[in-house]
PDB file of C-alpha atoms in Angstrom:
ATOM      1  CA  UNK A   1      -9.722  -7.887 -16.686  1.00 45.00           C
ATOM      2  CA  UNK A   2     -13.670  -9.038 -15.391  1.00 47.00           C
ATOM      3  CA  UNK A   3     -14.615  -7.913 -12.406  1.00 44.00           C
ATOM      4  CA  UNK A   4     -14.160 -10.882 -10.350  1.00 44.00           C
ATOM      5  CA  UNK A   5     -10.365 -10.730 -11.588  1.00 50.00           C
ATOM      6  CA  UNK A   6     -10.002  -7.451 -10.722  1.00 51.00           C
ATOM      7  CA  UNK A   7     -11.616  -8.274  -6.827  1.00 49.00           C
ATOM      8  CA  UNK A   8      -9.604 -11.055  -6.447  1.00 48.00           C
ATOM      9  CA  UNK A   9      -6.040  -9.078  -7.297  1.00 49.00           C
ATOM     10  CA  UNK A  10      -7.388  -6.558  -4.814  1.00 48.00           C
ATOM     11  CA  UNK A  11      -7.634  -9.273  -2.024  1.00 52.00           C
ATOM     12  CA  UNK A  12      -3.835 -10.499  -2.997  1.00 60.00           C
ATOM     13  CA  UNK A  13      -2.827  -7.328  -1.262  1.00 73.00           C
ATOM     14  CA  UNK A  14      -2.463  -6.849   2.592  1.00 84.00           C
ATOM     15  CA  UNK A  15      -4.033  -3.729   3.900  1.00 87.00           C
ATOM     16  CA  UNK A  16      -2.912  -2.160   7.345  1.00 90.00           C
ATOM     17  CA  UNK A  17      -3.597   1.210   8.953  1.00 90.00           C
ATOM     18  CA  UNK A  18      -0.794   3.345   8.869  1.00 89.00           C
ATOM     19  CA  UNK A  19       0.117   6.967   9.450  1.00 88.00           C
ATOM     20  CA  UNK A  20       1.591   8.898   6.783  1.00 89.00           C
ATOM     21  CA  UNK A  21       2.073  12.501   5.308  1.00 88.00           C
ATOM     22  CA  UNK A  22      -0.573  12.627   2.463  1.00 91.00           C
ATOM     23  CA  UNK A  23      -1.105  15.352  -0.188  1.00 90.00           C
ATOM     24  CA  UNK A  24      -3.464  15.139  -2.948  1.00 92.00           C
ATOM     25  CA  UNK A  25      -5.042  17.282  -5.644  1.00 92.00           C
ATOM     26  CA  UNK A  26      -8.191  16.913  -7.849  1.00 93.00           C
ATOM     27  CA  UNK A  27      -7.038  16.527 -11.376  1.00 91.00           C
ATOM     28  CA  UNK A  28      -9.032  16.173 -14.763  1.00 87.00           C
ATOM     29  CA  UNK A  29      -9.353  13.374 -16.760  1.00 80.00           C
ATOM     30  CA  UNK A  30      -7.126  14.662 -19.368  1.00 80.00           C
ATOM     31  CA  UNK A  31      -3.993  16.133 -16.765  1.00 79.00           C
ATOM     32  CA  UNK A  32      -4.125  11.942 -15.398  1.00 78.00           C
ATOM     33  CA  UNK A  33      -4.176  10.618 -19.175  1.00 75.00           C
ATOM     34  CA  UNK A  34      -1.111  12.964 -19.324  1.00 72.00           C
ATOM     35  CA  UNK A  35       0.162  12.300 -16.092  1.00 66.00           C
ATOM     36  CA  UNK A  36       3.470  10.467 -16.571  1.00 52.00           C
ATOM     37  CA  UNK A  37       4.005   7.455 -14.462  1.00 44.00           C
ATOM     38  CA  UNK A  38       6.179   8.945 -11.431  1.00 39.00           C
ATOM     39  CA  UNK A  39       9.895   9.585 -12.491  1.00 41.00           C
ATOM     40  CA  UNK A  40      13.360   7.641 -11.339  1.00 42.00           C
ATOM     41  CA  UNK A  41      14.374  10.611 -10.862  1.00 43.00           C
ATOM     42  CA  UNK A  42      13.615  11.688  -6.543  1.00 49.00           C
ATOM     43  CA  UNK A  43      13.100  14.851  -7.227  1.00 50.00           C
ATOM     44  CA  UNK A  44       9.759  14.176  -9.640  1.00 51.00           C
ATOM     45  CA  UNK A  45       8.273  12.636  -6.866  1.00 51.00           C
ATOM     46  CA  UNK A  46       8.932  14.577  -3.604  1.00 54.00           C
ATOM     47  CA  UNK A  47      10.233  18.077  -3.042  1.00 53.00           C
ATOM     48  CA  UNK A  48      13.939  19.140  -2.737  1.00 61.00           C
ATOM     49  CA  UNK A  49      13.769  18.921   1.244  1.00 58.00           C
ATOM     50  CA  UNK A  50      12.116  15.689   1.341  1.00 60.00           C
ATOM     51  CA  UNK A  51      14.412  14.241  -0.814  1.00 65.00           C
ATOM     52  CA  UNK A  52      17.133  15.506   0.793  1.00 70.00           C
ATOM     53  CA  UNK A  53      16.323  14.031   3.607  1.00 67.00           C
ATOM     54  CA  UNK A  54      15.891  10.940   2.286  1.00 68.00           C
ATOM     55  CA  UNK A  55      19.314  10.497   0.664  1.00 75.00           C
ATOM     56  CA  UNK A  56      20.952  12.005   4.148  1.00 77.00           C
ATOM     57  CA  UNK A  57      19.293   8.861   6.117  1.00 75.00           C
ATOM     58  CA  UNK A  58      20.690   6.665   3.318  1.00 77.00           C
ATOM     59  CA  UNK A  59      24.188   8.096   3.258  1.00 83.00           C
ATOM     60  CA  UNK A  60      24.136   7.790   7.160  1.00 83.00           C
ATOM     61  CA  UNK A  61      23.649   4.287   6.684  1.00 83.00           C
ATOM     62  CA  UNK A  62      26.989   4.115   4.810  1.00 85.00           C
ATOM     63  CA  UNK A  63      28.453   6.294   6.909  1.00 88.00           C
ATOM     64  CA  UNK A  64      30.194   4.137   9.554  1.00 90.00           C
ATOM     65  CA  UNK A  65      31.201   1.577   7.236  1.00 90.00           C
ATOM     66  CA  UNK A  66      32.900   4.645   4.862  1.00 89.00           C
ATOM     67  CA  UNK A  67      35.180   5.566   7.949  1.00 92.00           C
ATOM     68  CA  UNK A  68      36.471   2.653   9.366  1.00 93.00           C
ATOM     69  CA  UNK A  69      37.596   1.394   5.733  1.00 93.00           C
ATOM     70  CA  UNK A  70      38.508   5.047   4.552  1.00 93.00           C
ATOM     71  CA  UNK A  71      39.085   7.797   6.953  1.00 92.00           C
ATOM     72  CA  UNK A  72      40.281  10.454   4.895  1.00 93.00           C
ATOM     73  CA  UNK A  73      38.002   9.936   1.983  1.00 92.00           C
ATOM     74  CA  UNK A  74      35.231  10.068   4.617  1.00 90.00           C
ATOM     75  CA  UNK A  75      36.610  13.624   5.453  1.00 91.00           C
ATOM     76  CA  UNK A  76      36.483  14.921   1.943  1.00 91.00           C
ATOM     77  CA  UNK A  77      32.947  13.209   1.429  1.00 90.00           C
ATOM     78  CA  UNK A  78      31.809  15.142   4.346  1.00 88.00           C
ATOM     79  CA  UNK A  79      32.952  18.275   3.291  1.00 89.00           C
ATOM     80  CA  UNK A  80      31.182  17.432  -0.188  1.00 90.00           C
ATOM     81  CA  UNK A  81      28.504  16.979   1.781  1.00 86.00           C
ATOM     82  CA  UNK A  82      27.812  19.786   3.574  1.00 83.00           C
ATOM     83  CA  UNK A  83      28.432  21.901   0.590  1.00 83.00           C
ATOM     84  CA  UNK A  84      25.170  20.130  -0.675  1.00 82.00           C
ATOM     85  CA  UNK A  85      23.317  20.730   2.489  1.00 74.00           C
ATOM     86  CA  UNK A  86      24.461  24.639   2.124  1.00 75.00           C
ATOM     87  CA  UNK A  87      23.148  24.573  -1.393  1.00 72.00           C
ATOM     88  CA  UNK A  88      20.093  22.799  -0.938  1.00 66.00           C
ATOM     89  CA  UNK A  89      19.112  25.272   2.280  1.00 63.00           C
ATOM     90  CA  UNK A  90      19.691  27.735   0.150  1.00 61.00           C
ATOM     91  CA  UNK A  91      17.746  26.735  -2.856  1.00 57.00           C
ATOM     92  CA  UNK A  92      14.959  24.889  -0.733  1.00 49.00           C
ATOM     93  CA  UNK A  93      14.161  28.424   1.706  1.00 46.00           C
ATOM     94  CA  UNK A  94      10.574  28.141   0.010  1.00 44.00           C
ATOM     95  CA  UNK A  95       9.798  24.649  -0.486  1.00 44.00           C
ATOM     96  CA  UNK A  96       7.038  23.220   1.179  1.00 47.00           C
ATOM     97  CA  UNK A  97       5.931  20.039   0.413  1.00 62.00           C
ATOM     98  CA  UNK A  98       5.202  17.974   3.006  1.00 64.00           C
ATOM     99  CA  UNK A  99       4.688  19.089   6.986  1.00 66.00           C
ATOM    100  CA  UNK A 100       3.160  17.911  10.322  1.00 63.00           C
ATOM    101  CA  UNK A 101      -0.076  18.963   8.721  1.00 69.00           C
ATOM    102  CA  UNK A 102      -0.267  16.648   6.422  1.00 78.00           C
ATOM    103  CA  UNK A 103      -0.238  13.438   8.568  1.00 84.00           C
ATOM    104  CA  UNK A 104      -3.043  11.515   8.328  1.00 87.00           C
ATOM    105  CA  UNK A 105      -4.231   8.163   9.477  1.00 91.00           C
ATOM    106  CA  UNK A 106      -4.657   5.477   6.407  1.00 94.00           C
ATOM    107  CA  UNK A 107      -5.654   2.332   5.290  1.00 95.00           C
ATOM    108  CA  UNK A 108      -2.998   1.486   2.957  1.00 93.00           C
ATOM    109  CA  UNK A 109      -2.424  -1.517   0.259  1.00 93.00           C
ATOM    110  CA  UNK A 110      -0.449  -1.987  -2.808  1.00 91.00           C
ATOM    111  CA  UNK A 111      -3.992  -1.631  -4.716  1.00 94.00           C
ATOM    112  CA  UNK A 112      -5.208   1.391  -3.082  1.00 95.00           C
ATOM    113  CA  UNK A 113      -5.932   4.093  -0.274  1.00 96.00           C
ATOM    114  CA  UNK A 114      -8.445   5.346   2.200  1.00 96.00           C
ATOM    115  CA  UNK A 115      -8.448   8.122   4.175  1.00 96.00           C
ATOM    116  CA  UNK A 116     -10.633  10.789   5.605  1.00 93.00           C
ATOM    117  CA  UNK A 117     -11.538  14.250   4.451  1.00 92.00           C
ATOM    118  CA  UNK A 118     -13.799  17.478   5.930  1.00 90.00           C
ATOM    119  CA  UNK A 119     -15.777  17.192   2.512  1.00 91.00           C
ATOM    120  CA  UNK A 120     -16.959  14.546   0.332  1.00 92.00           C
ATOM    121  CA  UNK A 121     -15.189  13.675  -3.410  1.00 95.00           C
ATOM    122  CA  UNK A 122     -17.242  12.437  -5.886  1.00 95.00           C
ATOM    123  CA  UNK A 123     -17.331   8.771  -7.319  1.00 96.00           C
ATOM    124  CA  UNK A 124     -15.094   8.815 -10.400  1.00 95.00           C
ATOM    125  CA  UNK A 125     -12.680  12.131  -9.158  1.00 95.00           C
ATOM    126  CA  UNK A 126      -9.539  11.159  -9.917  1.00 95.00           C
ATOM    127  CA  UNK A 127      -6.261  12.181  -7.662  1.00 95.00           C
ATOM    128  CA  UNK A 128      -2.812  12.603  -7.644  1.00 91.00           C
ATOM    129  CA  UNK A 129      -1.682  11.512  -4.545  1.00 91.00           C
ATOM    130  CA  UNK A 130       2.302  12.180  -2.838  1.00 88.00           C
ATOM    131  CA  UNK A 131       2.588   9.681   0.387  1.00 88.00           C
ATOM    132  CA  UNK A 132       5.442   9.783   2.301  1.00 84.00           C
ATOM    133  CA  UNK A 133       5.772   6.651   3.907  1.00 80.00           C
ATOM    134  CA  UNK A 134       7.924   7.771   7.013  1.00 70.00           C
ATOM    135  CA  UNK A 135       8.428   4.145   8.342  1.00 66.00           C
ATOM    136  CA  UNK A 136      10.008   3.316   5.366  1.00 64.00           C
ATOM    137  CA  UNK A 137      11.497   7.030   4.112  1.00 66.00           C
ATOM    138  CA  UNK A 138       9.982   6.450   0.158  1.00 73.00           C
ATOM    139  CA  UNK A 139       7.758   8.989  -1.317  1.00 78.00           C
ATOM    140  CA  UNK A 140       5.357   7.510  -3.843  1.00 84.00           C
ATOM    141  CA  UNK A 141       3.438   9.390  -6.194  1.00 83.00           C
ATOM    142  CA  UNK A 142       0.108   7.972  -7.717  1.00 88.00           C
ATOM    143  CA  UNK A 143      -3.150   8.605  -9.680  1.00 91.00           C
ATOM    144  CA  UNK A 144      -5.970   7.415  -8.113  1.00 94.00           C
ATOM    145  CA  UNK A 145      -9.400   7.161  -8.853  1.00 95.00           C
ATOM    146  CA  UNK A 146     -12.228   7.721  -5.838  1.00 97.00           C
ATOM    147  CA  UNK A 147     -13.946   4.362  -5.728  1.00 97.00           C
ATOM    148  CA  UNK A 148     -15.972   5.010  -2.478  1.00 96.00           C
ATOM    149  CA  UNK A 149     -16.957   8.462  -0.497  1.00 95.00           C
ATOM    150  CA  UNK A 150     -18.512   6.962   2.816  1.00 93.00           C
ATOM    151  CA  UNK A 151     -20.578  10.102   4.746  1.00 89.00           C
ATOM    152  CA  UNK A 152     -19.934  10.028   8.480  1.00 83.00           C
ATOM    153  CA  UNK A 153     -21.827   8.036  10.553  1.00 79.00           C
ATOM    154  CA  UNK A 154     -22.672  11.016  12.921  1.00 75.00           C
ATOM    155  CA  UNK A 155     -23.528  14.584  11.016  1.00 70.00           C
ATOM    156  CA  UNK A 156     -21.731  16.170  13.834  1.00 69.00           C
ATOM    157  CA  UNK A 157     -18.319  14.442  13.215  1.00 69.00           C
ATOM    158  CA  UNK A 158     -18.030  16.223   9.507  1.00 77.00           C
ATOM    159  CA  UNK A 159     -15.344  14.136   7.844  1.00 88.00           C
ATOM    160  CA  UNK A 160     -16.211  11.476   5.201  1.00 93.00           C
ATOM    161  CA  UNK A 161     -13.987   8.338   4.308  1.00 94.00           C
ATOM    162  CA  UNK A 162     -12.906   8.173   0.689  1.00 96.00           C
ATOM    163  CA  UNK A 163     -11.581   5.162  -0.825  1.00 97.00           C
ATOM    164  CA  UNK A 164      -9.346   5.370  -3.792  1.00 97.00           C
ATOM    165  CA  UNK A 165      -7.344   2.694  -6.215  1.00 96.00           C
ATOM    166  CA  UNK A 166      -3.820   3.495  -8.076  1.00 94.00           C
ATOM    167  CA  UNK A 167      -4.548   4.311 -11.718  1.00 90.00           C
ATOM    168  CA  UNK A 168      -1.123   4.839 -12.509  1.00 77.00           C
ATOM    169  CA  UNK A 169       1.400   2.761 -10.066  1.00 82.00           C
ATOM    170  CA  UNK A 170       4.647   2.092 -11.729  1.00 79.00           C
ATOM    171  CA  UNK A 171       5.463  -1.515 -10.217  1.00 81.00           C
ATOM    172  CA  UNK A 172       8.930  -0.646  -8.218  1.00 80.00           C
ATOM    173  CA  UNK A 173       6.310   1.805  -6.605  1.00 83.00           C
ATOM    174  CA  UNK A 174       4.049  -1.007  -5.885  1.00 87.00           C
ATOM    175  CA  UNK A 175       6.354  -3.128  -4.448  1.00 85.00           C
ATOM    176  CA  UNK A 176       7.717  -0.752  -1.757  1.00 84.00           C
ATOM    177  CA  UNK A 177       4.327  -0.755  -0.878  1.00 88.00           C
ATOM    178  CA  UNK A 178       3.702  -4.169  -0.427  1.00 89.00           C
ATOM    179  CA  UNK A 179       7.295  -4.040   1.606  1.00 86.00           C
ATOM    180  CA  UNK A 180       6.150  -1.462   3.645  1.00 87.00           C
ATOM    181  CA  UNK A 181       2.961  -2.919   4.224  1.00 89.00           C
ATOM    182  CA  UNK A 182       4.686  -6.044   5.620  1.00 89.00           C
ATOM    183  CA  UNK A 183       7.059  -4.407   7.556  1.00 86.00           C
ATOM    184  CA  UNK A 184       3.861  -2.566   9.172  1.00 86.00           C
ATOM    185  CA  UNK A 185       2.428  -5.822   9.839  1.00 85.00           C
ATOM    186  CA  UNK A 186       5.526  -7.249  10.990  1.00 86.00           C
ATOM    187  CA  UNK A 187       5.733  -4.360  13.740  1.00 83.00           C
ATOM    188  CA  UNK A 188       2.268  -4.185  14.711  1.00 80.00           C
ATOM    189  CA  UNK A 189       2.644  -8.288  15.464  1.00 82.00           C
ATOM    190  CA  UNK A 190       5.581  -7.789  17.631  1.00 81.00           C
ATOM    191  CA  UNK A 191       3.716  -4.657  19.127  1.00 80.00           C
ATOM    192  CA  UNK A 192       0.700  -6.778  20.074  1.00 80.00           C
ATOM    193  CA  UNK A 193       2.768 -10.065  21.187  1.00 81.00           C
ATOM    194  CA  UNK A 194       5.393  -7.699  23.732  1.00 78.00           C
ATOM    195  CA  UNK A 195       1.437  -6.212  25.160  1.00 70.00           C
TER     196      UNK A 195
END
């Protein structure tokens, strides 16, 4: 892909600013090469209690449905169920993945991130990144690669904006991006036409 190519997919993608739970962690060159593309399987990609989470909100979805059509199978599902949420307290006492912490104010796209940080990554650094989209309740794990590490305009404000594209973005992943990214858009319209 040339370089004008690769600018002009960028610019197919919507970017909003967004406010999400972001971890990331420096990794080598050799850990991303290895890096398998994140897993079908939830639990690859977010922590026990995060995915937990997740699949409650979905089940609760169900929910109402389940009981009008089946009331006692809804009974035995919810007993099932909170033998799973005893289990998973249980096993999930130390996990901690994402918090309050980690929210953070974004520019978001389906090509790639920026956010800010107290200290400055280096050109080239590449990431693996965990956002938790909470508008949309999907986890997404990436590589990235630090295109951009903008120093603060003021000295005194400390925190420099780094810009990163996905390396490593199975396309499922990219797609609930781009659907969360319009949904964004689609709130922030309504938001601004109710004003």
């Amino acid at each position: 892909m040339t370089m004008i190519d690769d600018a002009q997919e960028k610019r197919r993608f919507f970017r909003i600013s967004d406010t999400i739970n972001l971890l990331f962690r420096r990794i080598d060159s050799e850990e991303a090469r290895r890096h398998s593309l994140a897993s079908d399987r939830i639990l690859e990609s977010c922590s026990l209690t995060t995915a937990m989470s997740i699949l409650n909100r979905e089940a609760a979805l169900l929910a109402p449905r389940l009981e009008r059509r089946d009331p006692e199978m809804f009974e035995y599902l919810k007993i099932i169920d909170n033998k799973i949420n005893v289990l998973t307290q249980s096993l999930s006492s130390n996990d901690s993945d994402f918090s309050d912490n980690d929210r953070c104010e974004v520019n978001l796209s389906a090509a790639g991130i920026a956010f800010t940080h107290e200290q400055a990554i280096p050109v080239g650094t590449m990431l693996e990144l965990k956002m938790l989209l909470t508008s949309s309740l999907v986890v997404i794990v990436a590589i990235a690669r630090v295109v951009q590490c903008k120093a603060p305009p003021d000295k005194d404000a400390g925190v420099y904006t780094v810009c990163a594209e996905y390396e490593n973005l199975r396309e499922e992943d990219r797609e609930l991006l781009v659907k969360h990214v319009m949904k964004k858009q689609m709130q922030q319209l309504r938001d601004k036409n109710t004003q």
